Short mmCIF file of C-alpha atoms and ligand atoms in Angstrom, two decimals:
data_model
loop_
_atom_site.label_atom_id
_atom_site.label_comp_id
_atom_site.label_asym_id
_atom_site.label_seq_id
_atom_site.Cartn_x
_atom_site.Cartn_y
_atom_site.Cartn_z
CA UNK A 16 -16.06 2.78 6.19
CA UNK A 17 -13.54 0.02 6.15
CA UNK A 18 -12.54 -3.21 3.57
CA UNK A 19 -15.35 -5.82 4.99
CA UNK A 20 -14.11 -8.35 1.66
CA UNK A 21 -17.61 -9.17 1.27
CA UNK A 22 -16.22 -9.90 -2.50
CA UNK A 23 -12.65 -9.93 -3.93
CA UNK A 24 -11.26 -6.12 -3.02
CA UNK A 25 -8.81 -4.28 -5.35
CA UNK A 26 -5.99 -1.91 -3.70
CA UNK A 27 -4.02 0.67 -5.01
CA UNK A 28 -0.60 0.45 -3.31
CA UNK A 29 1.06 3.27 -0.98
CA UNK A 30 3.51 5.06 -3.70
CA UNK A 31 5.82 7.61 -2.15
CA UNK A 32 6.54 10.29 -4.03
CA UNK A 33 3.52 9.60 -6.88
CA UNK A 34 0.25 8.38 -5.07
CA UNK A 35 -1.39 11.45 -4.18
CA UNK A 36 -4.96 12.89 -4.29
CA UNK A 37 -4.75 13.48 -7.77
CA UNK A 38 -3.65 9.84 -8.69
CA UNK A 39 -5.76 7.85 -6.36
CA UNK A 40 -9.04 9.75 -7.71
CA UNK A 41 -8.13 8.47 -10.68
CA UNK A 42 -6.98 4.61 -9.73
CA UNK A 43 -10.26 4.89 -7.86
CA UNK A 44 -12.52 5.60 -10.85
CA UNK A 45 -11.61 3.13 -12.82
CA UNK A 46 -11.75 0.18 -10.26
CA UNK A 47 -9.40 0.43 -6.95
CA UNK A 48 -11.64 -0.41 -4.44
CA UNK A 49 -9.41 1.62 -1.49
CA UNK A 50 -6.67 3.72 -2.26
CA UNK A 51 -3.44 4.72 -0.50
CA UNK A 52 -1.81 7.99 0.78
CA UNK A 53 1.89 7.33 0.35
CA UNK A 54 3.74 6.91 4.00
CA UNK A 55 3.91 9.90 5.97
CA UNK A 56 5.79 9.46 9.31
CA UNK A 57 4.36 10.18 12.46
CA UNK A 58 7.60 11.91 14.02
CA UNK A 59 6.91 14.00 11.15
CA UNK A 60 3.32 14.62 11.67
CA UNK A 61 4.02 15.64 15.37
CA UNK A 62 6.76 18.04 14.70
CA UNK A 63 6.12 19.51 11.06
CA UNK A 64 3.15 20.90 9.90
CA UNK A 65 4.13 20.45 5.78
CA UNK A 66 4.27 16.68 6.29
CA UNK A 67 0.23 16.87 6.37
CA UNK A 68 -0.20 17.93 3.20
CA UNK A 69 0.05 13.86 2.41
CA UNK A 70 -2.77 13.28 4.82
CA UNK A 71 -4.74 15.53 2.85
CA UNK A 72 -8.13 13.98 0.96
CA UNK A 73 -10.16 16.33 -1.25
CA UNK A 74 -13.21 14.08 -2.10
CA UNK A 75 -15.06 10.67 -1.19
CA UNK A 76 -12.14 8.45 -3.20
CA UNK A 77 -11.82 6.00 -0.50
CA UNK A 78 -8.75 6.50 1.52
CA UNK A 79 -6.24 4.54 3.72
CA UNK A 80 -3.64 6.71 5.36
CA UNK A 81 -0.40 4.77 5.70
CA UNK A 82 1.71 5.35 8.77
CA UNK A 83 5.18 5.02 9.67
CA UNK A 84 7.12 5.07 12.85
CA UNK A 85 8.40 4.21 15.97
CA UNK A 86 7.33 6.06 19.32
CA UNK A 87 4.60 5.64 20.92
CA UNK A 88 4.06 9.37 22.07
CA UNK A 89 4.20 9.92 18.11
CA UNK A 90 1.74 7.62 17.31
CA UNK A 91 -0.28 9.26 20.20
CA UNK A 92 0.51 12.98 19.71
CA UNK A 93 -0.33 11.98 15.75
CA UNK A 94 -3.80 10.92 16.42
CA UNK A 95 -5.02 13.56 19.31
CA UNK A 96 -4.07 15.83 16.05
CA UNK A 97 -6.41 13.26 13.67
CA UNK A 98 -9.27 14.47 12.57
CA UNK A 99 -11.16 12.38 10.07
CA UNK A 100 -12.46 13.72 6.53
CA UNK A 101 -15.11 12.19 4.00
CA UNK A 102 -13.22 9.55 2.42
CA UNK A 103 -11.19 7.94 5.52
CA UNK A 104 -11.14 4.09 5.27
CA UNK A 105 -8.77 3.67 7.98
CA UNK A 106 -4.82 4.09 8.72
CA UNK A 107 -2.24 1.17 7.72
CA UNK A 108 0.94 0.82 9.48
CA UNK A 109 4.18 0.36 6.87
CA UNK A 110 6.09 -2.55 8.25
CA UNK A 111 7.27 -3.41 4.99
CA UNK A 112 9.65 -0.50 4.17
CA UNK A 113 13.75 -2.37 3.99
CA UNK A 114 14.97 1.53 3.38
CA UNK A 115 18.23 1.75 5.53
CA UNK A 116 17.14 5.16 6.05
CA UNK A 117 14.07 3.84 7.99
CA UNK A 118 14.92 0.48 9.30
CA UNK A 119 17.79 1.75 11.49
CA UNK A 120 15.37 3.41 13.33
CA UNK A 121 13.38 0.17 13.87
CA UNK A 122 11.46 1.06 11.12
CA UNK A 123 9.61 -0.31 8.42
CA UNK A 124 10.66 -3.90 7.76
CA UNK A 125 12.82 -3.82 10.66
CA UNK A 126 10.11 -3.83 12.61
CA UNK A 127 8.58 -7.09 11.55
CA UNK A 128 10.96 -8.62 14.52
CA UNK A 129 9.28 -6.15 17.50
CA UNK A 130 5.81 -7.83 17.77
CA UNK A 131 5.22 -6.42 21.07
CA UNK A 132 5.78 -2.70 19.35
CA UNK A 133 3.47 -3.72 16.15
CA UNK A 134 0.74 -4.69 19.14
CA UNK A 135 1.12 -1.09 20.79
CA UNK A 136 0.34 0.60 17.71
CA UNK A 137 -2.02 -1.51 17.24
CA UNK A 138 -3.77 -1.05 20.83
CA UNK A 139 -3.39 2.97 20.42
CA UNK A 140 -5.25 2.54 17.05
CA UNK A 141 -8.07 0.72 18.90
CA UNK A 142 -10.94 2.88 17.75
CA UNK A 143 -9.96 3.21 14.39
CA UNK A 144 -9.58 0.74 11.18
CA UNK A 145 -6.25 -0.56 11.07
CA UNK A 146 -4.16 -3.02 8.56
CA UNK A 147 -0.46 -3.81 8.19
CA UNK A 148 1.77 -4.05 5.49
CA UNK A 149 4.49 -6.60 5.65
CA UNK A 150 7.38 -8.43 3.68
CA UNK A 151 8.46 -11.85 4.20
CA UNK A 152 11.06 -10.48 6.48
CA UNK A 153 13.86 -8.06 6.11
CA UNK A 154 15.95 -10.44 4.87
CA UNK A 155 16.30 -14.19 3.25
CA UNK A 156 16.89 -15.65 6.69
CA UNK A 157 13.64 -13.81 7.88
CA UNK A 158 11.64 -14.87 5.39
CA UNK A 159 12.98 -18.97 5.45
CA UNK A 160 12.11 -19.02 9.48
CA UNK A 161 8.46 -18.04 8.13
CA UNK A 162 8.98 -14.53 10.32
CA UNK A 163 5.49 -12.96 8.20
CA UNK A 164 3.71 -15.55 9.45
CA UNK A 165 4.66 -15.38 13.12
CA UNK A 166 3.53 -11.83 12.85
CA UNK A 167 0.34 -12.35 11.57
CA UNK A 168 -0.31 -14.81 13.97
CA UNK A 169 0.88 -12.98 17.03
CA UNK A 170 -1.36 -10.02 15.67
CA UNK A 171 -4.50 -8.74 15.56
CA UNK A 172 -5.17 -6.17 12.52
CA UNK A 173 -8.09 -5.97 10.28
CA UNK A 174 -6.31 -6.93 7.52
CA UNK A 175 -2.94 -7.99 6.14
CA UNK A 176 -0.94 -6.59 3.21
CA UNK A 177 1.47 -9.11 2.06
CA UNK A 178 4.46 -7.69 -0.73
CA UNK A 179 6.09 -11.11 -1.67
CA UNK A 180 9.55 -10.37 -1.30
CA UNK A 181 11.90 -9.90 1.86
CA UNK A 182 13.45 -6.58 2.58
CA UNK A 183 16.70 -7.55 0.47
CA UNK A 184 15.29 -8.44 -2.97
CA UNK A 185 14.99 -5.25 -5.54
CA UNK A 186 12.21 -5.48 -7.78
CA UNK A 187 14.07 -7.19 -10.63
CA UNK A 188 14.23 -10.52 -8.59
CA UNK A 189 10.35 -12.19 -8.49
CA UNK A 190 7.56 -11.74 -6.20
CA UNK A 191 6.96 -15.33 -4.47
CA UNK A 192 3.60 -16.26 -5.38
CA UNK A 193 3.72 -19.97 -3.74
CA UNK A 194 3.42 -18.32 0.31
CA UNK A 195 0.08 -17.36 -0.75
CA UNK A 196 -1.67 -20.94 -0.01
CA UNK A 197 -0.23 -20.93 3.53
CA UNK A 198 -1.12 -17.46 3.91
CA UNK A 199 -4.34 -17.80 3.07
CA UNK A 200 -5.15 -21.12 5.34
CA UNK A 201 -4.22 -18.54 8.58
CA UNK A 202 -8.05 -17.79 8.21
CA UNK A 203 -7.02 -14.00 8.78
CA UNK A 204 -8.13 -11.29 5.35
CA UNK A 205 -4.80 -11.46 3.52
CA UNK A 206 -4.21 -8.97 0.47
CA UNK A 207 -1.65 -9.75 -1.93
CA UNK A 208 1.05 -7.13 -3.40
CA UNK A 209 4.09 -7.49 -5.78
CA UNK A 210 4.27 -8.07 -9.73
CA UNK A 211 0.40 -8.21 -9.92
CA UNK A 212 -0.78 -7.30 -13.28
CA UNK A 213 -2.99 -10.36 -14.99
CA UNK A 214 -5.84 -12.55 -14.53
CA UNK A 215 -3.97 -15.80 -14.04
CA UNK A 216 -2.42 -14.76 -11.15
CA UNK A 217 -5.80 -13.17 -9.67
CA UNK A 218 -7.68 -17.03 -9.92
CA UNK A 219 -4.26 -18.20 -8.31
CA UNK A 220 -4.71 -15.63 -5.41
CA UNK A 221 -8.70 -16.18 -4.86
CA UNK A 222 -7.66 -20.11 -4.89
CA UNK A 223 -5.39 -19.67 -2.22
CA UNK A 224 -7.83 -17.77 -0.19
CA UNK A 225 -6.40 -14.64 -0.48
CA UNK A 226 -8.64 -11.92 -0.46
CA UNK A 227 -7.70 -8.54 -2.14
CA UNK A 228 -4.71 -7.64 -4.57
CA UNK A 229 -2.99 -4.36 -4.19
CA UNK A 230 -1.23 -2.81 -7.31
CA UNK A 231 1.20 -0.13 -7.19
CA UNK A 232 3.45 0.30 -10.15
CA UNK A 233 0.94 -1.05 -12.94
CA UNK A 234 -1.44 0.88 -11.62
CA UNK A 235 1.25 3.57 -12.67
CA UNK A 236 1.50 2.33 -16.22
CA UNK A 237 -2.33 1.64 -16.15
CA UNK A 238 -4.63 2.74 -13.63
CA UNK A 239 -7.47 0.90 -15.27
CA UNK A 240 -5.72 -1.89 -14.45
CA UNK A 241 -8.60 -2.63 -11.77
CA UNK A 242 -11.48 -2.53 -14.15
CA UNK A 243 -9.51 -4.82 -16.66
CA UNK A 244 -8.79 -7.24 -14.04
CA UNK A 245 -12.72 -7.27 -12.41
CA UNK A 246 -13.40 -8.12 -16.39
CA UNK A 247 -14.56 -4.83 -16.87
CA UNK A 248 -13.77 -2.85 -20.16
CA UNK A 249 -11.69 0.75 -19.68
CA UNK A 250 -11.19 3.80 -22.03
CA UNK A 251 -7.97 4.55 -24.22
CA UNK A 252 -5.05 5.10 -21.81
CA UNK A 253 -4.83 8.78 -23.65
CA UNK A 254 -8.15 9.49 -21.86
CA UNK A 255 -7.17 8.47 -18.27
CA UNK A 256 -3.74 10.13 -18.75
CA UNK A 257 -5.69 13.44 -20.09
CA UNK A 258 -7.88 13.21 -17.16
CA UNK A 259 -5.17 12.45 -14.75
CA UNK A 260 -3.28 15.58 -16.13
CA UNK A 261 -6.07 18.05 -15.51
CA UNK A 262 -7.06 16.72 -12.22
CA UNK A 263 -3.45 17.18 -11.07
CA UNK A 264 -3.58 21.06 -12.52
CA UNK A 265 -6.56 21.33 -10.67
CA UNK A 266 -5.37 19.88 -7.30
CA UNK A 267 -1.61 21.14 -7.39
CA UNK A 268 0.02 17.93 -7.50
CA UNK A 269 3.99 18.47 -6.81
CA UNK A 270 6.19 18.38 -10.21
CA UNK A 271 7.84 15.58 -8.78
CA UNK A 272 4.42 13.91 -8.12
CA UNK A 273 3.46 14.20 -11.57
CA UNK A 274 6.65 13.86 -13.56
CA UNK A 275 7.12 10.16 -11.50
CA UNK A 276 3.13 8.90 -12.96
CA UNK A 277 2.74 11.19 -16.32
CA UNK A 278 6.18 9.82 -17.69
CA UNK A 279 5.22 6.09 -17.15
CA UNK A 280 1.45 6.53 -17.89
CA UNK A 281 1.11 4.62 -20.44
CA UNK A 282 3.84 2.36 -20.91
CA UNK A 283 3.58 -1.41 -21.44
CA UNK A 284 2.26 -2.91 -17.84
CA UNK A 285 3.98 -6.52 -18.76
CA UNK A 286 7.35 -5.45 -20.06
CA UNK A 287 7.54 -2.92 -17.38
CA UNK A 288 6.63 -5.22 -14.21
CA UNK A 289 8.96 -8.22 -16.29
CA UNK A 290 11.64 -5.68 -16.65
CA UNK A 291 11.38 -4.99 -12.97
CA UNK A 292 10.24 -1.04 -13.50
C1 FMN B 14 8.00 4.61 -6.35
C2 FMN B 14 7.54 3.70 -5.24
C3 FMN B 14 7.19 4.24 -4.01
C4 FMN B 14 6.76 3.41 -2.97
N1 FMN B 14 6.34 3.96 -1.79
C5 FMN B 14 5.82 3.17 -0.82
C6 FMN B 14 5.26 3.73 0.36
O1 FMN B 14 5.20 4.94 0.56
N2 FMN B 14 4.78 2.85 1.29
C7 FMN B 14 4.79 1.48 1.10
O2 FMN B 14 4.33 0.74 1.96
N3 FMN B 14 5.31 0.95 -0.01
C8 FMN B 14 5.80 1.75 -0.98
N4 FMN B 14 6.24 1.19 -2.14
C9 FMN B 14 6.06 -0.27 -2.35
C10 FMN B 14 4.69 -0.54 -3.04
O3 FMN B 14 3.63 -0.11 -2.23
C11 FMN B 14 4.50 -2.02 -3.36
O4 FMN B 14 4.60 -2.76 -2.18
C12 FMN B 14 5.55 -2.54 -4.34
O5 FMN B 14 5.76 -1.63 -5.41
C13 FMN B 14 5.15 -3.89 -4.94
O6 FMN B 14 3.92 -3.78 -5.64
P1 FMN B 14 3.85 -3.67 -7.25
O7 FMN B 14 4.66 -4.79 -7.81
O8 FMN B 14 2.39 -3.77 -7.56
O9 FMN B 14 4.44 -2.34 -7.61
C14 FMN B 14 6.72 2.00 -3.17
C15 FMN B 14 7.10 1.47 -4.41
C16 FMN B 14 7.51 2.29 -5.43
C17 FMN B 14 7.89 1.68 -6.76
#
């Protein structure tokens, strides 16, 4: 099963460190369309056997595995090792990522430059569902010579993830909502990501064209952020975090996993998101 955007599709972003099974069950029933694993990367996948324990899906939640990397023999050796599960919705490859950690490996945003590398992964993912997430660029000159949109141009993925900021702004400075109209008049299935929280800036997106919205930290604060935003009504936040905290006893969630989402379960999405948290 893959995102065919029949309708307006809700994502819950890739969230190192806090978005795993236990979490995205719970994003997922109450109103993320797709969910995602947090990056796993494929050097790791090839050579360690603990770095699987992110692939890992326990139920039908729908699932995109996000990907990061360079090689191509780990990309390969990763997916002669793939074997799908219930749940699967298809791999996405994190070329959004400005960590220096990452990028001076080519990595991440840093790879936003190599198109010819983005359209290898791309060709050894052939048989399988694949999107790409993107900044504007890794940095402010990146993103003023348009470098997102070369990329999506000069590639062919099944979808687009788009976080609004180049690879030098921190949270605290604004996602740039005004690339969405050009974005969406590429014709390709662009999904939107950064600061999303309301329903003004959800008729701004589906104006533009745009045609998903992924949410990663107030989905944190509030993973019924999806229902509220589809116009749906949610329970008490005390009732999703209750739920949250027994499905993460029950699945083993990592302390750190669950000390990251149950502290800011909870909290006030707006201040947080305007307070860049
Ligand atoms: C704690 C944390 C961990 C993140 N981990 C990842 C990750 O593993 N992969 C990824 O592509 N982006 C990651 N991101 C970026 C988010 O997916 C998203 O692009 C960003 O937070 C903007 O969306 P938001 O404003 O809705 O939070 C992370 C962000 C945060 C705050």
């Amino acid at each position: 099963m893959k995102p065919l955007f029949r309708r307006f599709l809700y994502f819950q972003a890739p969230l190192e460190k806090n978005s795993d099974s236990a979490f995205r069950t719970i994003c997922h029933r109450y109103g993320a369309d797709y969910t995602f694993t947090e990056m796993a990367n494929v050097g790791g996948l090839v050579r360690s056997k603990n770095t699987w324990e992110k692939l890992k899906i326990p139920d039908k939640t729908p699932t995109i595995i996000q990907l990061i990397g360079f090689r191509k023999k780990d990309f390969e050796g990763f997916l002669k090792k793939f074997k799908p599960r219930p749940g699967f919705s298809g791999f996405n490859l994190n070329a959004g990522c400005p960590s220096p950690g990452l990028t001076k490996y080519g990595m991440g945003c840093a790879m936003m430059k190599d198109v010819e590398r983005i359209n290898l992964v791309r060709k050894i993912f052939k048989d399988h569902p694949i999107s790409l997430k993107l900044r504007l660029g890794a940095n402010r000159r990146e993103k003023e010579e348009k470098l997102y949109l070369r990329l999506i141009e000069e590639t062919d993925f099944d979808f687009y993830i788009v976080h609004a900021r180049h690879g030098k702004e921190k949270y605290k400075d604004r996602a740039d909502f005004d690339i969405y109209p050009e974005l969406g008049d590429t014709g390709k299935k662009i999904v939107a990501n950064g600061d999303i929280y309301n329903k003004p800036q959800i008729k701004h997106l589906k104006t533009a064209g745009i045609k998903g919205a992924m949410i990663g930290r107030a989905a944190v604060h509030d993973p019924s952020i999806f229902l509220k935003l589809k116009g749906k009504k949610a329970p008490d936040i005390e009732k999703i975090k209750k739920e949250y905290e027994t499905l993460s006893k029950k699945r083993g969630t990592k302390p750190l996993h669950y000390r990251n989402v149950s502290r800011r379960m909870g909290q006030d999405v707006k201040c947080q998101i305007e307070k860049g948290k």
